[in-house]
XYZ file of C-alpha atoms in Angstrom:
97
model
C 69.203 90.147 108.020
C 65.767 89.086 106.872
C 63.161 87.996 109.417
C 63.025 84.502 107.933
C 66.825 84.080 108.192
C 67.607 80.984 110.244
C 71.250 81.812 110.967
C 74.079 79.324 111.392
C 74.262 76.263 113.608
C 76.200 77.139 116.762
C 78.236 73.931 116.364
C 80.072 75.584 113.465
C 81.664 78.092 115.858
C 83.866 78.144 118.939
C 81.401 79.267 121.606
C 82.652 79.988 125.146
C 81.331 77.412 127.648
C 79.442 79.999 129.683
C 77.354 80.936 126.581
C 76.656 77.445 125.215
C 73.326 76.926 127.023
C 72.100 80.453 126.273
C 72.886 80.465 122.558
C 70.712 78.725 119.991
C 72.099 79.998 116.652
C 74.619 82.498 115.271
C 73.092 85.105 112.967
C 76.181 87.126 112.029
C 79.608 85.412 112.064
C 82.540 87.376 113.522
C 84.383 87.388 110.186
C 81.449 89.091 108.496
C 81.343 91.733 111.217
C 85.076 92.392 110.738
C 84.628 92.642 106.975
C 81.758 95.130 107.309
C 83.762 97.140 109.873
C 86.659 97.393 107.414
C 84.255 98.483 104.676
C 82.781 101.127 106.991
C 86.308 102.453 107.643
C 86.909 102.708 103.877
C 83.611 104.546 103.416
C 84.461 106.967 106.237
C 87.881 107.731 104.745
C 86.346 108.284 101.314
C 83.501 110.468 102.612
C 85.726 112.576 104.877
C 88.094 113.509 102.066
C 90.825 115.670 103.556
C 88.773 116.756 106.598
C 90.000 115.936 110.094
C 88.312 112.965 111.739
C 86.884 113.308 115.250
C 86.055 109.846 116.614
C 83.796 109.699 119.664
C 83.289 106.398 121.492
C 80.288 105.767 123.716
C 81.783 103.783 126.585
C 80.603 100.443 127.879
C 79.176 98.523 124.899
C 80.856 100.327 122.009
C 84.532 100.073 122.918
C 85.446 96.893 121.004
C 83.706 97.981 117.805
C 85.226 101.451 118.165
C 88.785 100.126 118.459
C 88.314 97.731 115.522
C 86.959 100.570 113.378
C 89.778 102.926 114.384
C 92.401 100.245 113.647
C 91.071 99.976 110.088
C 90.911 103.766 109.698
C 94.490 104.133 110.972
C 95.741 101.461 108.572
C 94.058 103.221 105.645
C 95.410 106.540 106.876
C 98.982 105.212 106.983
C 98.894 103.255 103.733
C 96.720 105.513 101.619
C 97.432 108.444 99.344
C 96.375 110.946 101.957
C 96.792 111.226 105.701
C 94.277 113.071 107.858
C 94.513 113.941 111.564
C 92.367 111.791 113.862
C 91.163 112.980 117.262
C 89.781 110.377 119.654
C 87.533 111.039 122.617
C 85.259 109.053 124.910
C 81.887 109.791 126.438
C 79.959 107.944 129.091
C 76.197 108.185 128.843
C 73.817 107.385 131.626
C 70.192 106.653 130.878
C 67.490 107.666 133.317
C 63.861 106.622 133.500
């Protein structure tokens, strides 16, 4: 996203009531995020070749993205020419000052 990008008017989207007053514009629509996540899954499958996949999720903020990405990877794994084992694990990281 370029710095001069103005985004989309929030009235074009279904915004939950509790966010309406805090949100001014939408910069990346949900559909675009889903499309890019699917593309990332395709790139991962292509780059990994026949190697096993070890997926590590950083808990708290990354869970939703992680599950969306894994859903796309699993679909490609089931419907593609090759099938590779996938191991899933979770890590919780605490930051200290």
